[in-house]
CSV table of C-alpha atoms in Angstrom, one decimal:
chain,number,residue,atom,x,y,z
A,1,MET,CA,35.2,1.1,-54.9
A,2,ASN,CA,33.0,4.0,-55.2
A,3,ALA,CA,31.4,5.4,-52.0
A,4,ALA,CA,27.6,5.0,-51.7
A,5,LEU,CA,25.7,8.0,-52.9
A,6,PRO,CA,23.3,9.7,-50.5
A,7,LEU,CA,19.6,9.1,-51.1
A,8,PRO,CA,17.7,11.8,-52.9
A,9,MET,CA,15.8,14.2,-50.6
A,10,ASP,CA,12.4,13.0,-51.9
A,11,VAL,CA,13.2,9.4,-51.1
A,12,ARG,CA,14.4,10.3,-47.5
A,13,LEU,CA,11.1,12.2,-47.0
A,14,MET,CA,9.1,9.3,-48.2
A,15,ASN,CA,10.9,6.9,-45.8
A,16,LEU,CA,10.4,9.3,-42.9
A,17,THR,CA,6.7,9.7,-43.7
A,18,THR,CA,6.3,5.9,-43.9
A,19,ALA,CA,8.0,5.5,-40.5
A,20,LEU,CA,5.8,8.2,-38.9
A,21,LEU,CA,2.7,6.7,-40.4
A,22,ALA,CA,3.7,3.2,-39.0
A,23,CYS,CA,4.3,4.7,-35.6
A,24,GLY,CA,1.0,6.5,-35.6
A,25,LEU,CA,-0.8,3.4,-36.6
A,26,LEU,CA,0.8,1.4,-33.8
A,27,LEU,CA,-0.1,4.2,-31.3
A,28,ALA,CA,-3.7,4.3,-32.6
A,29,CYS,CA,-4.0,0.5,-32.2
A,30,ALA,CA,-2.5,0.6,-28.7
A,31,ALA,CA,-5.0,3.4,-27.7
A,32,ALA,CA,-7.9,1.5,-29.2
A,33,ALA,CA,-6.8,-1.6,-27.3
A,34,LEU,CA,-6.4,0.4,-24.0
A,35,GLY,CA,-9.8,2.0,-24.5
A,36,TRP,CA,-11.4,-1.4,-25.1
A,37,ALA,CA,-9.7,-2.8,-22.0
A,38,LEU,CA,-10.9,0.1,-19.9
A,39,ARG,CA,-14.5,-0.4,-21.1
A,40,SER,CA,-14.7,-4.1,-21.4
A,41,PRO,CA,-16.8,-6.0,-18.9
A,42,THR,CA,-14.2,-8.7,-19.0
A,43,PHE,CA,-12.1,-6.8,-16.6
A,44,ALA,CA,-14.9,-5.6,-14.2
A,45,ILE,CA,-14.1,-6.7,-10.6
A,46,GLU,CA,-16.3,-9.8,-10.1
A,47,GLN,CA,-14.7,-11.5,-7.2
A,48,ILE,CA,-13.3,-10.3,-3.9
A,49,THR,CA,-11.6,-12.8,-1.7
A,50,VAL,CA,-11.2,-11.9,1.9
A,51,THR,CA,-8.7,-13.7,4.1
A,52,GLY,CA,-7.0,-13.1,7.5
A,53,ASP,CA,-8.7,-11.9,10.6
A,54,THR,CA,-12.5,-12.0,10.3
A,55,ALA,CA,-13.6,-12.7,13.9
A,56,HIS,CA,-15.7,-9.6,14.1
A,57,ASN,CA,-16.6,-9.1,10.4
A,58,SER,CA,-17.5,-12.0,8.1
A,59,ALA,CA,-16.0,-12.1,4.7
A,60,ALA,CA,-19.5,-11.9,3.2
A,61,SER,CA,-20.5,-8.9,5.2
A,62,LEU,CA,-17.2,-7.1,4.3
A,63,ARG,CA,-17.7,-7.8,0.6
A,64,ALA,CA,-21.3,-6.6,0.7
A,65,GLY,CA,-20.4,-3.4,2.6
A,66,VAL,CA,-17.3,-2.4,0.7
A,67,ALA,CA,-18.1,-3.5,-2.9
A,68,PRO,CA,-20.6,-0.7,-3.6
A,69,ARG,CA,-18.0,1.9,-2.6
A,70,LEU,CA,-15.5,0.6,-5.2
A,71,SER,CA,-15.3,2.1,-8.7
A,72,GLY,CA,-13.2,1.1,-11.7
A,73,ASN,CA,-12.1,-2.3,-13.2
A,74,PHE,CA,-9.0,-4.3,-12.9
A,75,PHE,CA,-6.9,-1.6,-14.5
A,76,THR,CA,-8.5,1.5,-13.1
A,77,LEU,CA,-9.4,0.5,-9.5
A,78,ASP,CA,-7.7,2.8,-7.0
A,79,LEU,CA,-6.0,0.4,-4.6
A,80,ALA,CA,-5.3,3.0,-2.0
A,81,ALA,CA,-9.0,4.0,-1.9
A,82,THR,CA,-9.9,0.3,-1.7
A,83,GLN,CA,-7.6,-0.2,1.2
A,84,ALA,CA,-9.0,2.8,3.0
A,85,ALA,CA,-12.6,1.5,2.4
A,86,PHE,CA,-11.8,-1.8,4.1
A,87,GLN,CA,-9.8,-0.1,6.9
A,88,SER,CA,-12.9,2.1,7.7
A,89,VAL,CA,-14.8,-1.0,8.8
A,90,PRO,CA,-15.0,-1.4,12.6
A,91,TRP,CA,-12.3,-3.7,14.0
A,92,VAL,CA,-10.1,-3.7,10.9
A,93,ARG,CA,-6.7,-2.3,11.6
A,94,HIS,CA,-5.0,-3.0,8.3
A,95,ALA,CA,-6.0,-4.3,4.8
A,96,ALA,CA,-3.6,-5.5,2.1
A,97,VAL,CA,-5.2,-5.4,-1.3
A,98,GLN,CA,-3.9,-7.0,-4.5
A,99,ARG,CA,-5.2,-7.4,-8.0
A,100,GLU,CA,-5.5,-10.9,-9.6
A,101,PHE,CA,-5.9,-10.9,-13.4
A,102,PRO,CA,-8.3,-10.5,-15.0
A,103,ASN,CA,-11.1,-9.5,-12.6
A,104,ARG,CA,-10.4,-10.4,-9.0
A,105,LEU,CA,-9.2,-8.8,-5.8
A,106,THR,CA,-7.6,-10.5,-2.8
A,107,VAL,CA,-7.8,-8.7,0.6
A,108,ARG,CA,-5.9,-9.8,3.6
A,109,LEU,CA,-7.2,-8.3,6.9
A,110,GLN,CA,-5.6,-7.7,10.3
A,111,GLU,CA,-8.0,-6.9,13.1
A,112,HIS,CA,-7.3,-4.9,16.2
A,113,VAL,CA,-6.5,-6.9,19.3
A,114,PRO,CA,-8.3,-5.1,22.1
A,115,VAL,CA,-6.7,-4.9,25.5
A,116,ALA,CA,-8.6,-2.0,27.2
A,117,ARG,CA,-11.6,0.3,26.9
A,118,TRP,CA,-11.0,3.9,26.2
A,119,GLY,CA,-13.0,6.6,27.9
A,120,ASP,CA,-16.4,6.4,29.5
A,121,ASP,CA,-18.4,4.8,26.6
A,122,ASP,CA,-18.4,1.4,25.0
A,123,THR,CA,-17.6,2.5,21.5
A,124,HIS,CA,-13.8,3.0,21.8
A,125,LEU,CA,-11.2,0.4,22.6
A,126,VAL,CA,-7.4,0.4,22.8
A,127,ASN,CA,-5.4,-2.2,20.9
A,128,ASP,CA,-2.2,-3.9,22.0
A,129,ALA,CA,-0.2,-1.2,20.2
A,130,GLY,CA,-1.8,1.6,22.2
A,131,GLU,CA,-4.1,2.8,19.3
A,132,VAL,CA,-7.7,3.8,19.9
A,133,PHE,CA,-10.3,2.4,17.5
A,134,GLU,CA,-14.0,2.6,17.3
A,135,VAL,CA,-16.5,-0.2,17.4
A,136,GLY,CA,-20.2,-0.5,17.2
A,137,GLY,CA,-20.8,-1.3,20.8
A,138,ALA,CA,-19.9,-3.4,23.8
A,139,ASP,CA,-18.7,-6.9,23.2
A,140,GLU,CA,-19.1,-9.7,25.7
A,141,ASP,CA,-15.4,-10.5,25.4
A,142,ASP,CA,-14.6,-7.0,26.6
A,143,ASP,CA,-16.0,-7.5,30.1
A,144,GLY,CA,-12.7,-8.3,31.8
A,145,MET,CA,-10.7,-5.5,30.2
A,146,PRO,CA,-9.6,-2.4,32.2
A,147,THR,CA,-10.8,1.1,31.4
A,148,LEU,CA,-8.2,3.7,30.4
A,149,ILE,CA,-9.0,7.4,30.5
A,150,GLY,CA,-6.8,10.3,29.4
A,151,PRO,CA,-6.4,13.2,27.0
A,152,ASP,CA,-6.7,12.6,23.2
A,153,GLY,CA,-3.6,11.1,21.8
A,154,GLN,CA,-2.3,9.7,25.2
A,155,ALA,CA,-3.7,6.2,25.0
A,156,ALA,CA,-0.3,4.6,24.4
A,157,GLN,CA,1.1,6.4,27.5
A,158,VAL,CA,-1.9,5.3,29.7
A,159,LEU,CA,-1.6,1.8,28.4
A,160,ALA,CA,2.1,1.6,29.2
A,161,MET,CA,1.5,2.9,32.7
A,162,HIS,CA,-1.2,0.3,33.3
A,163,ARG,CA,1.1,-2.4,32.2
A,164,LEU,CA,3.7,-1.1,34.6
A,165,LEU,CA,1.4,-0.7,37.7
A,166,ASP,CA,-1.1,-3.4,37.4
A,167,PRO,CA,1.3,-6.3,38.3
A,168,LEU,CA,2.4,-4.3,41.4
A,169,VAL,CA,-1.1,-4.7,43.1
A,170,ARG,CA,-1.3,-8.5,42.5
A,171,PRO,CA,0.1,-9.3,46.0
A,172,LEU,CA,-3.2,-7.7,47.3
A,173,ASP,CA,-5.2,-10.0,45.0
A,174,ARG,CA,-6.3,-6.9,43.2
A,175,ARG,CA,-6.2,-5.6,39.7
A,176,ILE,CA,-6.4,-2.0,38.4
A,177,ALA,CA,-9.8,-1.8,36.8
A,178,GLN,CA,-9.5,1.8,35.8
A,179,LEU,CA,-6.5,4.1,35.3
A,180,GLN,CA,-6.9,7.7,34.5
A,181,LEU,CA,-4.4,10.4,33.5
A,182,GLN,CA,-5.9,13.6,34.8
A,183,SER,CA,-5.0,17.2,34.1
A,184,ARG,CA,-1.5,18.3,35.0
A,185,GLY,CA,-0.3,14.8,34.8
A,186,HIS,CA,-2.0,13.4,37.9
A,187,TRP,CA,-2.7,9.6,37.9
A,188,ARG,CA,-5.6,7.9,39.6
A,189,ALA,CA,-6.3,4.2,39.8
A,190,GLU,CA,-9.4,2.3,40.8
A,191,MET,CA,-9.2,-1.3,42.0
A,192,ASP,CA,-11.4,-4.0,40.6
A,193,GLN,CA,-12.8,-4.8,44.1
A,194,GLY,CA,-13.2,-1.2,45.1
A,195,GLY,CA,-10.9,1.5,46.4
A,196,VAL,CA,-9.3,4.5,44.7
A,197,ILE,CA,-5.6,5.2,44.8
A,198,GLU,CA,-4.3,8.7,44.0
A,199,LEU,CA,-0.8,8.3,42.6
A,200,GLY,CA,0.0,11.9,41.9
A,201,GLN,CA,2.5,13.1,39.4
A,202,GLY,CA,5.9,11.8,38.4
A,203,ALA,CA,7.9,9.6,36.1
A,204,PRO,CA,6.8,6.0,35.8
A,205,GLU,CA,9.5,4.7,38.1
A,206,GLU,CA,8.5,7.2,40.8
A,207,LEU,CA,4.9,6.1,40.6
A,208,ALA,CA,5.9,2.4,40.7
A,209,ALA,CA,8.0,3.0,43.8
A,210,ARG,CA,5.1,4.7,45.6
A,211,LEU,CA,2.7,1.9,44.7
A,212,THR,CA,5.2,-0.7,45.7
A,213,GLN,CA,5.7,0.9,49.1
A,214,PHE,CA,1.9,1.1,49.6
A,215,VAL,CA,1.3,-2.5,48.6
A,216,GLY,CA,4.0,-3.7,50.9
A,217,THR,CA,2.7,-2.0,54.0
A,218,VAL,CA,-1.1,-1.5,53.6
A,219,ARG,CA,-2.0,-4.9,55.2
A,220,GLU,CA,0.0,-4.0,58.3
A,221,VAL,CA,-1.5,-0.5,58.6
A,222,ALA,CA,-5.1,-1.9,58.1
A,223,ALA,CA,-4.5,-4.6,60.7
A,224,ARG,CA,-3.5,-2.0,63.3
A,225,HIS,CA,-7.0,-0.6,62.9
A,226,GLN,CA,-8.7,-4.0,62.9
A,227,ARG,CA,-9.4,-3.9,59.2
A,228,ALA,CA,-8.5,-6.0,56.2
A,229,VAL,CA,-7.5,-4.7,52.8
A,230,ASP,CA,-11.1,-5.3,51.7
A,231,ALA,CA,-12.0,-2.3,53.8
A,232,LEU,CA,-10.0,0.0,51.5
A,233,GLU,CA,-11.9,3.1,50.3
A,234,SER,CA,-9.1,5.3,49.2
A,235,ALA,CA,-5.4,5.9,49.4
A,236,ASP,CA,-3.5,9.1,48.7
A,237,LEU,CA,0.1,8.4,47.8
A,238,ARG,CA,1.0,12.0,47.1
A,239,HIS,CA,2.5,12.6,50.6
A,240,ALA,CA,6.3,12.8,50.9
A,241,GLY,CA,7.5,9.7,52.7
A,242,GLY,CA,4.1,8.1,53.3
A,243,TYR,CA,0.5,8.0,52.3
A,244,ALA,CA,-3.0,8.8,53.6
A,245,LEU,CA,-5.3,5.8,53.9
A,246,ARG,CA,-9.1,5.7,54.3
A,247,LEU,CA,-10.6,2.4,55.4
A,248,ARG,CA,-14.3,2.0,56.1
A,249,GLY,CA,-14.8,3.8,59.4
A,250,VAL,CA,-11.1,4.7,59.7
A,251,SER,CA,-8.8,7.4,58.4
A,252,THR,CA,-5.0,7.0,58.9
A,253,MET,CA,-1.7,8.5,57.8
A,254,ARG,CA,1.3,6.3,57.4
A,255,ALA,CA,4.6,8.2,57.4
A,256,ASP,CA,8.1,7.0,58.1
A,257,GLY,CA,6.7,3.7,59.4
A,258,ALA,CA,4.3,5.2,62.0
A,259,ALA,CA,0.6,5.0,61.8
A,260,GLN,CA,-1.4,8.0,63.1
A,261,ARG,CA,-5.0,8.4,64.0
């Protein structure tokens, strides 16, 4: 059987040209379809569904506030920018954004869970992860929260210290209403019923030991001076082996179990 003869050059060129023209036509059609999709109002975002935590921002107010900041349609919308727009709203910690064909968005929100105030104003709070976030103003639900004060970026450390120390004063029927990390690592606590405790520097376990010693002996020391713990004005726990105590009308130093003055 004779071997097949190669196609003439002009036939091969014709076949190649036909294939290229077909490919070009397909690409042109695809480009035209894409251009239509990008411009068609059919794919303009018309519905935004907000779910999740909306205790401090209603779904309607979120849509009204964020929608004007969005640009693009179903295909061109920048999801990262959309997520950032929702997360810039007060109280919103995280937003998960998804497209739903052909013209919808679903947004699931996670709000901050506040556990403390941060600083001296009412516009910053600390969440349960130790993150500082900004709010519009004081909330009635915030009244029972402690106030934490410290350098920028140290909120998580101050929160962790408050969680360690606050239970230690419960035997005195007190709570730590304010905890401050001062310069050079000094800690200062204010009780909810009055009284300031200077805790000084040190690792968390050192401060906990000082406070535990104070709580375990302060009633006895106050009683020796005919005072109750309610008379506490200040206590300085920075003394080696003891502490200085100021009650209303009395100053005393407890060291090695002995009360002086």
